[in-house]
XYZ file of C-alpha atoms in Angstrom:
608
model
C 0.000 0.000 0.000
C 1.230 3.482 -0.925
C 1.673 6.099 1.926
C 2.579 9.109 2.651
C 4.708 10.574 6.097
C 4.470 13.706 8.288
C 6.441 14.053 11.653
C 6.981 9.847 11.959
C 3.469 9.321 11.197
C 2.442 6.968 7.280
C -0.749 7.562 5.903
C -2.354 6.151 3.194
C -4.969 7.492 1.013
C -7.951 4.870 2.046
C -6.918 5.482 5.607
C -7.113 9.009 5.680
C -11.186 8.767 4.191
C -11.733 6.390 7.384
C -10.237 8.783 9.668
C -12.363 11.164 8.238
C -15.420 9.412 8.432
C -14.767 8.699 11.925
C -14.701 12.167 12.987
C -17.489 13.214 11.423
C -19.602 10.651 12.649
C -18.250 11.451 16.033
C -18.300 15.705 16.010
C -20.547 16.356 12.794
C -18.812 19.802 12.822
C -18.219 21.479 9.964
C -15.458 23.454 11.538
C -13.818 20.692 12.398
C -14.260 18.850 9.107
C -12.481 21.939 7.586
C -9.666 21.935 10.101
C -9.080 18.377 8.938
C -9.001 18.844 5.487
C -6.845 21.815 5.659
C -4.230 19.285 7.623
C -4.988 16.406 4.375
C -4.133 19.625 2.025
C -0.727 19.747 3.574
C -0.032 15.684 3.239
C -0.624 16.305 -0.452
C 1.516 18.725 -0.606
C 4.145 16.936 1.351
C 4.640 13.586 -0.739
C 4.238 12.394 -4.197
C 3.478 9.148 -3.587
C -0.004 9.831 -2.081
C -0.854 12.325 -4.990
C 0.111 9.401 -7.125
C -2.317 7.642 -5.727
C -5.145 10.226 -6.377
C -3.933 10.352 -9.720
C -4.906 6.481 -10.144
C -7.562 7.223 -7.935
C -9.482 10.358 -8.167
C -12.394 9.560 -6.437
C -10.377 9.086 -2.731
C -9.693 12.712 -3.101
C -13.168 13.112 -3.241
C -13.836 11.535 0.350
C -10.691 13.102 1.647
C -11.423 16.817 1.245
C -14.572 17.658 -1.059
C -18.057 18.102 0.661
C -21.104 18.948 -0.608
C -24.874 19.951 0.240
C -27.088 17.162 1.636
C -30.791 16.975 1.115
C -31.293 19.193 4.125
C -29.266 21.601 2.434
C -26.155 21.426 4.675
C -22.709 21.361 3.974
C -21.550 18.016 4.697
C -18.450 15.843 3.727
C -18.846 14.107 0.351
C -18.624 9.948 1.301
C -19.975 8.080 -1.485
C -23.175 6.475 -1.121
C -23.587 3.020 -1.829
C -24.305 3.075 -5.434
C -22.071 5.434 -5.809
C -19.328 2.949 -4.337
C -20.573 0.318 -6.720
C -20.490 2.535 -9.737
C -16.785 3.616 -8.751
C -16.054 0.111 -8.637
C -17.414 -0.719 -11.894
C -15.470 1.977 -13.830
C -12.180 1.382 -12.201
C -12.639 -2.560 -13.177
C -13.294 -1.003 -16.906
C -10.423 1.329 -16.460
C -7.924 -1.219 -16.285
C -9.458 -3.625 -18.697
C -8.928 -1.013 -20.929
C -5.368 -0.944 -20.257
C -4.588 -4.175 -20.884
C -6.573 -4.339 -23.994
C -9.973 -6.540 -22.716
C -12.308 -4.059 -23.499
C -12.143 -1.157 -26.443
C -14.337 1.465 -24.800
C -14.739 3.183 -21.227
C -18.497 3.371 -21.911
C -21.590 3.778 -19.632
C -25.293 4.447 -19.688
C -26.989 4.794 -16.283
C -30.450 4.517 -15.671
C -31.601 6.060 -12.539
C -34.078 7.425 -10.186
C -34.044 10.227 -8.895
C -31.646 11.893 -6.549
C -28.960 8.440 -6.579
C -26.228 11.449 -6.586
C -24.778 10.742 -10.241
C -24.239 13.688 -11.311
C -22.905 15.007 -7.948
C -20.398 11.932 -8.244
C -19.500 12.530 -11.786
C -18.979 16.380 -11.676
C -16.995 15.742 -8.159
C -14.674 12.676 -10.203
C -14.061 15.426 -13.243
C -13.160 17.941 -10.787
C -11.032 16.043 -8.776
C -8.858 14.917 -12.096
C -8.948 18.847 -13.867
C -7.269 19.942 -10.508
C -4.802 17.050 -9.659
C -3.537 16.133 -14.000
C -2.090 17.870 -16.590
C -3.483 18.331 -20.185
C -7.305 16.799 -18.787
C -9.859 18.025 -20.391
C -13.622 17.206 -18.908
C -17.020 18.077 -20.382
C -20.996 17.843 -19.454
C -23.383 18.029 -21.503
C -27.215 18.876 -19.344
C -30.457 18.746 -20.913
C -31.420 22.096 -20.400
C -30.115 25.615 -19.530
C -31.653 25.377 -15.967
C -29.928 22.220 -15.024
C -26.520 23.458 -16.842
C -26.223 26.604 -14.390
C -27.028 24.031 -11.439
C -24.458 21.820 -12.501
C -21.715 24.768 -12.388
C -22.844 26.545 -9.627
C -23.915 23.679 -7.380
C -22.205 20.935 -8.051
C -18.844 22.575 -9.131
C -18.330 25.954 -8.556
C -20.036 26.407 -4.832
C -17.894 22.624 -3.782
C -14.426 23.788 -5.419
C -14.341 27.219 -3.852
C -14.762 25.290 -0.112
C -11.919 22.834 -1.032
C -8.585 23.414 1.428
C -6.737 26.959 -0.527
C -3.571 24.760 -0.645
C -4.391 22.262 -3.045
C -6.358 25.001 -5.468
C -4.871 25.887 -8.815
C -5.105 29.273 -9.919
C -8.833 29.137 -11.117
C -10.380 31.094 -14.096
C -13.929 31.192 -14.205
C -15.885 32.688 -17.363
C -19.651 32.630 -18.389
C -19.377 29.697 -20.281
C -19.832 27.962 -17.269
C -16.242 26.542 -17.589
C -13.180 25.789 -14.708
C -10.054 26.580 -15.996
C -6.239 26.268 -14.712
C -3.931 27.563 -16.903
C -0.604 26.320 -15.144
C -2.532 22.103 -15.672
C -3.826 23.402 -19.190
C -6.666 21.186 -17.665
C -10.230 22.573 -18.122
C -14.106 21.451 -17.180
C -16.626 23.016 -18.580
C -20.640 22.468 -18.928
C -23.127 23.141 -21.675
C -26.687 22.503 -22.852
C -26.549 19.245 -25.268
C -27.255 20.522 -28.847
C -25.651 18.868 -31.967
C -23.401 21.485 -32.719
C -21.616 21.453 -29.261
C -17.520 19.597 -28.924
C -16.782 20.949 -32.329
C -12.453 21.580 -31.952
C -12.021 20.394 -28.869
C -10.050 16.919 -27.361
C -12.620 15.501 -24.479
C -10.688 13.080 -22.105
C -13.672 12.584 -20.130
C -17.788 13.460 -21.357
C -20.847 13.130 -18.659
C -23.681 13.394 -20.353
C -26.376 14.131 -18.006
C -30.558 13.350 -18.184
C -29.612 12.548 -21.525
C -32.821 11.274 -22.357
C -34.224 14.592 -22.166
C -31.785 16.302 -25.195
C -33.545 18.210 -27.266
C -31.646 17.090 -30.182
C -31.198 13.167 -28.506
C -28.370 11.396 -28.040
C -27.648 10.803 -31.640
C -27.740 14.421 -32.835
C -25.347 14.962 -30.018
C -22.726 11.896 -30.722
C -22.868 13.659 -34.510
C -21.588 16.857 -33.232
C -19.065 15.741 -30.837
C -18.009 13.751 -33.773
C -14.242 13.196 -32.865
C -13.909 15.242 -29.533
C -13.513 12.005 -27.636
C -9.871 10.556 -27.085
C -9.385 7.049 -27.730
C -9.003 6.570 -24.341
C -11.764 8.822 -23.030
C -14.557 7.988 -20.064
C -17.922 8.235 -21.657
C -20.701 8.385 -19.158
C -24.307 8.517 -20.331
C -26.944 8.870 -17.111
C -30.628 9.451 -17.038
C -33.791 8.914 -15.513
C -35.930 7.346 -18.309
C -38.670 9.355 -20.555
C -40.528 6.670 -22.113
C -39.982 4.173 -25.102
C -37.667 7.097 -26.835
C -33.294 6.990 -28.246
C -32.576 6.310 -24.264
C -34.458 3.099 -24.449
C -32.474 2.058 -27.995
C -29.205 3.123 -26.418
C -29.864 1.050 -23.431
C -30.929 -1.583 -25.898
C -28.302 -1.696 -28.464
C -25.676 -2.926 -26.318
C -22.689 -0.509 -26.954
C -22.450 0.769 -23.824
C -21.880 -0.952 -20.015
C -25.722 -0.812 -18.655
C -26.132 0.103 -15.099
C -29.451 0.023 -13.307
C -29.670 1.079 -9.672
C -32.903 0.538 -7.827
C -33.986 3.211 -5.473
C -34.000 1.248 -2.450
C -30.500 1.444 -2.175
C -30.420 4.543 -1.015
C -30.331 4.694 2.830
C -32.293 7.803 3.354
C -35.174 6.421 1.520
C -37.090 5.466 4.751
C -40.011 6.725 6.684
C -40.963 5.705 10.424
C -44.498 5.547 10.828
C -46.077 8.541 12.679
C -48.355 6.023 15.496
C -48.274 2.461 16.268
C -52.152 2.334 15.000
C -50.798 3.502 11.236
C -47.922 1.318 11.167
C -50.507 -1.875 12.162
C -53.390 -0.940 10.228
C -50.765 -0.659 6.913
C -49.296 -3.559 7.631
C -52.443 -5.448 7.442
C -53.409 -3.934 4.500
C -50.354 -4.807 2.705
C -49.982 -8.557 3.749
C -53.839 -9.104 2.647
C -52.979 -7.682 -1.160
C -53.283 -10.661 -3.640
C -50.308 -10.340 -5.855
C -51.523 -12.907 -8.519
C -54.655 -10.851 -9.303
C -54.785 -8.380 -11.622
C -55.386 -5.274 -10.679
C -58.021 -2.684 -12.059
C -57.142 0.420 -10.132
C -54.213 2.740 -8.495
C -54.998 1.680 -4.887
C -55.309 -2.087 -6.119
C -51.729 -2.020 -7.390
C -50.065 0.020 -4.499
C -50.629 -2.410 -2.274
C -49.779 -5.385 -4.058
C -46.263 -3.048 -5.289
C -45.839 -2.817 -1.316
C -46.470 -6.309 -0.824
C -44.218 -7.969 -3.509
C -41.327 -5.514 -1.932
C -41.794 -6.817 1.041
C -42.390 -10.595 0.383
C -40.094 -10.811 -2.742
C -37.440 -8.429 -2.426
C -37.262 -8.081 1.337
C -37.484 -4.434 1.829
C -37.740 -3.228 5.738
C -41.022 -1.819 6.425
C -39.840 1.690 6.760
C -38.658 1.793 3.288
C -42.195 0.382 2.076
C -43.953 3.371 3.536
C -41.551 5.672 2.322
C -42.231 4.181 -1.257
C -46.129 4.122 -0.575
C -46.115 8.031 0.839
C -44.267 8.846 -2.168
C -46.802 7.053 -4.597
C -50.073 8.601 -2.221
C -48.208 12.206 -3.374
C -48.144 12.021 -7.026
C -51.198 13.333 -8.872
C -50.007 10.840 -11.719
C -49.767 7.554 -9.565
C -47.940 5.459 -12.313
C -45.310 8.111 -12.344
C -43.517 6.679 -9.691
C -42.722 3.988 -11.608
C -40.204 6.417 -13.808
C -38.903 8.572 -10.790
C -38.564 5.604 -8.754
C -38.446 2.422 -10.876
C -37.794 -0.859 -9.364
C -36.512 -1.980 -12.345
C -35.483 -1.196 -15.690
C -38.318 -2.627 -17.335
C -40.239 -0.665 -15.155
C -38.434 3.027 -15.912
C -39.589 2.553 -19.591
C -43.195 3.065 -19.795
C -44.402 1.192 -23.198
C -45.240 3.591 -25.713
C -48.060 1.680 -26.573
C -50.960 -0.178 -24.136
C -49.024 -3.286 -23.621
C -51.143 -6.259 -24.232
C -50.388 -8.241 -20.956
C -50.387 -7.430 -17.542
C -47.273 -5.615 -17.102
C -47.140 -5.327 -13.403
C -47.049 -8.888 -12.801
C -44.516 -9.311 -15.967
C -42.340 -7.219 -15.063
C -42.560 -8.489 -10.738
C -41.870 -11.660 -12.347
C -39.333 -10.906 -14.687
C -37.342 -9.109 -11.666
C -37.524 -12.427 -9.234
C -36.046 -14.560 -12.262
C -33.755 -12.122 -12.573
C -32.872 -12.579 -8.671
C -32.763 -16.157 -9.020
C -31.101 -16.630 -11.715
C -27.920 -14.615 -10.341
C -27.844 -17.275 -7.931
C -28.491 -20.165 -9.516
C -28.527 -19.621 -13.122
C -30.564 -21.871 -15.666
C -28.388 -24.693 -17.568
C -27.657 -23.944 -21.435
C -26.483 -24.948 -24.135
C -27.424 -27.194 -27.439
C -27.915 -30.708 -28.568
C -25.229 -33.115 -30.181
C -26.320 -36.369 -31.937
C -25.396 -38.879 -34.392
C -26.744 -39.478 -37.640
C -27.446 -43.195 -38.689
C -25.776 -42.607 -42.172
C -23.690 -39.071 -41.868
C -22.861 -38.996 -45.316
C -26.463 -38.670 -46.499
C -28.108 -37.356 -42.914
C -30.855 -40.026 -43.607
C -31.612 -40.551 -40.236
C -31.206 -39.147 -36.363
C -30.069 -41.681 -33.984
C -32.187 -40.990 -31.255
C -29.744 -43.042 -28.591
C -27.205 -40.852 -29.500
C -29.104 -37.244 -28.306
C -27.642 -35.494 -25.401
C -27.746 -32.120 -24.196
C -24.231 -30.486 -23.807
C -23.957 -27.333 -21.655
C -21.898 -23.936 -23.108
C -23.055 -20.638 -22.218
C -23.055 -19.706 -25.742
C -25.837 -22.369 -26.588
C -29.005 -21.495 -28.387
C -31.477 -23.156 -25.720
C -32.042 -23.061 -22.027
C -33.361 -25.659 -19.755
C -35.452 -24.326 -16.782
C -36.988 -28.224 -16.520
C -35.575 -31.323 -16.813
C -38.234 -33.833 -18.502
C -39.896 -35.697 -16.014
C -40.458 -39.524 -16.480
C -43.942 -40.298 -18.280
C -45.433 -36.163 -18.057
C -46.304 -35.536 -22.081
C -45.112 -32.298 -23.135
C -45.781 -29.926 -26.139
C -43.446 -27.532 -28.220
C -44.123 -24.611 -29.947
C -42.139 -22.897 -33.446
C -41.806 -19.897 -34.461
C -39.881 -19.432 -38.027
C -37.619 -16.701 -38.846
C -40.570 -14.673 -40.800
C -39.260 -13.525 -43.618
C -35.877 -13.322 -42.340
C -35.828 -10.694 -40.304
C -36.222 -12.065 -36.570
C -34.985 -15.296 -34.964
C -36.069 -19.082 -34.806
C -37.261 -19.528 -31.737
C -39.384 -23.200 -29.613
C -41.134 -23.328 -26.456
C -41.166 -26.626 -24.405
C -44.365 -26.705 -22.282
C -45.329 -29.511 -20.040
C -48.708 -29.779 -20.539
C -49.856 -31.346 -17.418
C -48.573 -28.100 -15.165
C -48.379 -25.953 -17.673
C -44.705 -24.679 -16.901
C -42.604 -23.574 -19.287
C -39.458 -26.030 -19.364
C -37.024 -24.794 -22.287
C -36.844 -22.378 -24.483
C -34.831 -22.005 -27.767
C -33.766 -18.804 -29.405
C -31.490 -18.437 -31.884
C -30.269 -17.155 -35.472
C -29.668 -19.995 -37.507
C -29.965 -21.976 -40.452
C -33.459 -23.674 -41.063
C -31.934 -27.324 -41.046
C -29.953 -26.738 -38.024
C -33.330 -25.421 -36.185
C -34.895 -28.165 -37.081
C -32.825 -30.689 -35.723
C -32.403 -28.527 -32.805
C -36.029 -28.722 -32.321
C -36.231 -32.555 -33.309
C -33.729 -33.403 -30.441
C -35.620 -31.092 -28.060
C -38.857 -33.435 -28.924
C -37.164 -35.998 -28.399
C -35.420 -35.342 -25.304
C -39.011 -34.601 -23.755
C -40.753 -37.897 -23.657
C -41.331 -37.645 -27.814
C -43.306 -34.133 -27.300
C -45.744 -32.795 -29.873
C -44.320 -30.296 -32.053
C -45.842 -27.089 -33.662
C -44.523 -24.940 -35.943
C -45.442 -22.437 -37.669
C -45.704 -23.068 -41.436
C -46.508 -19.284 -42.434
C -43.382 -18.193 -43.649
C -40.842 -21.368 -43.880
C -42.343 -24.856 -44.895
C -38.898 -26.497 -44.391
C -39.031 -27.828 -41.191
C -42.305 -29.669 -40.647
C -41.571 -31.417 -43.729
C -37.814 -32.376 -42.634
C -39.233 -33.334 -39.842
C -41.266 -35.534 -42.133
C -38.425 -36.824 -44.235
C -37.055 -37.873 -40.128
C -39.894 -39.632 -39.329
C -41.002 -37.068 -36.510
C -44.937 -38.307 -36.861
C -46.019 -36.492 -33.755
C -46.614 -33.082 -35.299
C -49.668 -30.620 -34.798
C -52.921 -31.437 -37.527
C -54.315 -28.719 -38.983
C -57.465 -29.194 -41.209
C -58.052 -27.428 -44.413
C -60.487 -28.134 -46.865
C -59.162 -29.748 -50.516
C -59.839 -27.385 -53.153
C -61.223 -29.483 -55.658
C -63.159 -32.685 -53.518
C -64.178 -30.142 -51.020
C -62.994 -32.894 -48.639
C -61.107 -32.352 -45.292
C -57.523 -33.147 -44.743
C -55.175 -33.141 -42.226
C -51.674 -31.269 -42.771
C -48.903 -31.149 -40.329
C -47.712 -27.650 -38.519
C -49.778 -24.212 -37.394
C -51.226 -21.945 -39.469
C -51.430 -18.452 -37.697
C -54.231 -16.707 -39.417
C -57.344 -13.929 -38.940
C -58.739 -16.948 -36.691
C -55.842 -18.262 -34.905
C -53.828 -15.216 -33.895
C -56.644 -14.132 -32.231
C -57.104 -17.177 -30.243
C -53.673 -18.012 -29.222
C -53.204 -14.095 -27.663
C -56.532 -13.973 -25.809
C -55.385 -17.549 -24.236
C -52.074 -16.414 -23.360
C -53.557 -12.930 -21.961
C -55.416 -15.106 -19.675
C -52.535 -17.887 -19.162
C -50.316 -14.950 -17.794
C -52.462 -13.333 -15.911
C -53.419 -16.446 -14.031
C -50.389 -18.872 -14.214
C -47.530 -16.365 -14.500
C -45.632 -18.755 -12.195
C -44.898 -20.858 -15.255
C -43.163 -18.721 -17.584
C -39.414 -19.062 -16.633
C -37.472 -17.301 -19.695
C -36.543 -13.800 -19.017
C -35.782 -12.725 -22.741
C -39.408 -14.098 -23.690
C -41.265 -11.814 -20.545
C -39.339 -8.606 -22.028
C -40.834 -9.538 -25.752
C -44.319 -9.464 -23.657
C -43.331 -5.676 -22.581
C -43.616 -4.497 -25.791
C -46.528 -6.648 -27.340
C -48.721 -3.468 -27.218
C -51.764 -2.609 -28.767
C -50.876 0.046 -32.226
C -52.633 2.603 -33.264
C -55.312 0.822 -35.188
C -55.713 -1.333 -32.198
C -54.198 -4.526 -33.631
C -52.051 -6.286 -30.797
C -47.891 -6.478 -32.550
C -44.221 -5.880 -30.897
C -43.455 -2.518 -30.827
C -41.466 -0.978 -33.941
C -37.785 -2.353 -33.520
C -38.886 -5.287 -31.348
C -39.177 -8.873 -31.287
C -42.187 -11.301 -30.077
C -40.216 -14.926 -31.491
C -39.972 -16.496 -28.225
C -43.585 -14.896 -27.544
C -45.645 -16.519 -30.478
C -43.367 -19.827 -29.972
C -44.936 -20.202 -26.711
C -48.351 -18.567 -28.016
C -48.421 -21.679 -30.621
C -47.602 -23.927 -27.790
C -50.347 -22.883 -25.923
C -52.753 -23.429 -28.734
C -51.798 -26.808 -29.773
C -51.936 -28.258 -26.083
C -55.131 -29.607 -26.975
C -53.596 -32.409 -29.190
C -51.624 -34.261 -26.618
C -52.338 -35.638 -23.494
C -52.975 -33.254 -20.089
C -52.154 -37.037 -18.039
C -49.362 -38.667 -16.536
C -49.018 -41.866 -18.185
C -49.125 -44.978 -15.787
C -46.259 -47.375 -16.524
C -47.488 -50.817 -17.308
C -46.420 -53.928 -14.986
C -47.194 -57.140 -16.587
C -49.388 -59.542 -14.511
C -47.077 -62.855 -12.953
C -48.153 -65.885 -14.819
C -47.822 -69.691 -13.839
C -45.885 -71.299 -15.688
C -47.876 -73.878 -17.840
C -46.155 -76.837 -18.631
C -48.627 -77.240 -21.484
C -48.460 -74.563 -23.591
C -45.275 -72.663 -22.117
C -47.360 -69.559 -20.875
């Protein structure tokens, strides 16, 4: 550990912040505080190695001298907050996997509620480097004028002018909101996000705050910072969200690190009940809401929001009733699910009225997601032999077996279960623009035991799915035939008999005939989403696949009313599992009982 000395005594940096926080917690006096930092001003000054350490570090300068005003509007030292901490963590990790070449880009998008203290951390982190390197060069881009002048006057200005004088540089402030020290030739500055903004300049380090909010959205602004941003730069994106907007397709697209803090990790976020009577009488209120029924009005879904906090994520009671008192202030009651999301699938409010319940998709999309982190699902694909591999005439069904690799194209929340008859759904690409995607369902419970989702070739789908019929108990298959014929009838060519009958009528006998694999049409689509409307809302305990319950998000009613995915979306895994629903009716809702053959005497006779 790097340290520093003064009269005998070795400090390190870490070691000074706990000092620190000792104090405080033991005086809370300001005066104090500042007679402390002014003594951490003169270690700085005193040896290199513990400014080398801030250098690698900014962030424990932060905690050893800034401060900054709390929500009660006093002046308090600045310790990071816990997802602050986390956050830190997270870009220092990224930081030196840049270095050593595992990563190509120091790039983050943040979604928030409100008041986390992002943009307190962020302008403190750019401060912290502008006065302590050479040559840095920081910038901030707000949504709107109002929030850029609070930026610089709160959260930079008004904190750098308390700092200890020693560790200062000469400052030079100007009305373009900008921090600059000549002797560093470091700078910070903050502006309003517009698309012409960057132009010239060589940004080591860009926050980009409520971004989705810009006027001229996050694209318009990327085009006019055009090449501002070193190589090496820290690109930090944070926002509460504003609907299904460029945020959302940002957070989607994958090119940045996605970081979603809940607001119950904020410690402050609690409220003691006023009497004993209040606290009781909520408490039986909450633990009497039904969280599998749907819910019709505001009050309805309050309490069963309070309940699943406390029963599912474990929240202490205090924090529930400062959630609930927050809700019971809003005129708009579903806006706390922006300001105060409980998870991202929550911030986004669907553009469109989503077609399911989304209160109990998204409660049980966020306990898979809990689960999962601590026991995730097995994946992977099937192997298998052919009979004759140089004309693929035949699977060898002795030779199927599942082999695990993260990278696999299905996911096993189930394993089959001896004699239960099961059912899977298909979905074809569709006219190549989405993914193949099956649905295992065993159709005696109803659970949802594997899913496959993939972009593939048709044959290999098909023998994906074949093996995945196979593998439980011989299932029924359906899949669609809209858009790809090819695998019901290579199915055929297997010998893969148990297939979903359709019947159409012959065209010239007027007869009827049976035809292997679903037909979604004006009568069938219908169907399949009223079932599954119902299916969710009353079984949602079934549906195990995380990727499919995000597809069901944005399954929202368009303007003309017709129920489709949201432009830019996908529903594969969705109408997979839709068509599974619908063709449960062909196979068997009954365990089947295993047949023991009756003991016989022998007969000397006739040998029976």
């Amino acid at each position: 550990m790097k340290t520093t000395s003064r009269k005998n005594k070795t400090y390190a940096a870490l070691e000074i912040i706990d000092i620190r926080k000792r104090a405080w917690k033991s005086h809370h006096n300001r005066d104090k505080d500042r007679e402390f930092t002014e003594q951490v001003s003169r270690l700085l000054l005193d040896d290199e190695s513990l400014r080398n350490e801030i250098q690698e570090h900014p962030e424990y300068l932060i905690e050893m001298v800034f401060v900054i005003v709390d929500k009660d509007k006093k002046v308090v030292p600045f310790f990071l907050n816990e997802v602050q901490r986390d956050f830190i963590k997270d870009l220092n990790k990224a930081i030196e996997d840049f270095k050593i070449g595992k990563r190509l880009t120091i790039k983050f998008l943040i979604l928030k509620g409100r008041q986390l203290g992002f943009t307190s951390l962020i302008t403190a982190y750019q401060l912290a480097c502008t006065i302590t390197r050479k040559n840095f060069e920081g910038f901030t881009a707000a949504d709107e004028d109002g929030n850029t002048g609070t930026i610089f006057e709160n959260k930079a200005k008004h904190p750098y002018s308390l700092l200890p004088e020693k560790i200062k540089p000469t400052a030079k402030y100007n009305n373009k909101k900008q921090l600059l020290f000549d002797r560093l030739h470091s700078s910070w500055e903050v502006k309003t996000a517009s698309s012409n903004m960057g132009r010239s300049r060589t940004i080591n380090f860009f926050h980009g705050s409520e971004c989705a909010f810009w006027k001229d959205g996050i694209s318009g602004v990327q085009a006019g910072m055009g090449e501002a941003l070193t190589k090496n730069a820290i690109e930090i994106l944070e926002s509460t969200a504003n609907g299904y907007n460029e945020f959302k397709d940002v957070w989607d697209s994958g090119k940045y690190e996605n970081k979603f803090y809940e607001w119950w990790r904020t410690p402050e976020y609690k409220l003691n009940f006023e009497t004993t009577e209040k606290e009781k009488a909520f408490k039986e209120r909450v633990n009497a809401a039904d969280l599998k029924k749907a819910t019709t009005t505001d009050t309805e879904w309050i309490w069963q929001r309070c309940k699943w906090l406390r029963e599912v994520i474990g929240l202490e009671w205090n924090q529930i009733y400062w959630y609930f008192n927050k809700w019971d202030g809003y005129i708009r009651k579903d806006m706390i699910k922006q300001e105060y999301p409980c998870s991202a699938d929550e911030a986004f409010l669907a553009s469109g009225k989503c077609v399911f319940d989304k209160e109990i998709i998204i409660q049980r999309k966020k306990l898979l997601e809990l689960l999962y982190k601590e026991k995730p699902p097995k994946r992977g694909k099937f192997r298998f032999d052919w009979n004759n591999a140089e004309v693929k005439d035949r699977i060898k069904d002795s030779s199927i077996r599942f082999v695990e690799n993260p990278n696999g194209c299905i996911t096993i929340y189930e394993d089959v279960q001896k004699n239960y008859p099961y059912v899977v759904g298909g979905d074809t690409k569709g006219e190549g623009s989405d993914f193949f995607a099956g649905t295992a369902i065993n159709n005696v419970t109803g659970n949802r035991c594997a899913v496959l989702h993939a972009d593939m070739d048709p044959d290999e789908y098909t023998h994906q799915m074949y093996c995945l019929g196979k593998f439980y108990n011989y299932a029924l298959l359906s899949i669609e035939i809209n858009f790809d014929i090819y695998p019901v009838k290579e199915l055929q060519r297997l010998g893969y008999t148990r297939q979903y009958k359709r019947e159409i009528i012959d065209a010239i006998t007027k007869e009827k005939q049976e035809k292997y694999g679903w037909k979604t049409d004006g009568n069938t689509r219908p169907m399949i989403i009223d079932d599954q409307i119902v299916v969710m809302r009353d079984s949602i305990d079934n549906f195990n696949d995380i990727d499919m319950l995000a597809e069901c998000r944005t399954f929202v009613y368009d303007k003309n009313g017709r129920p489709d995915a949201e432009s830019g979306k996908h529903d594969d895994i969705l109408l997979s599992d839709m068509i599974g629903e619908g063709s449960r009716s062909q196979q068997s809702r009954n365990v089947k009982t295993e047949y023991k053959p009756v003991e016989r005497k022998h007969n000397r006779t006739t040998g029976y």
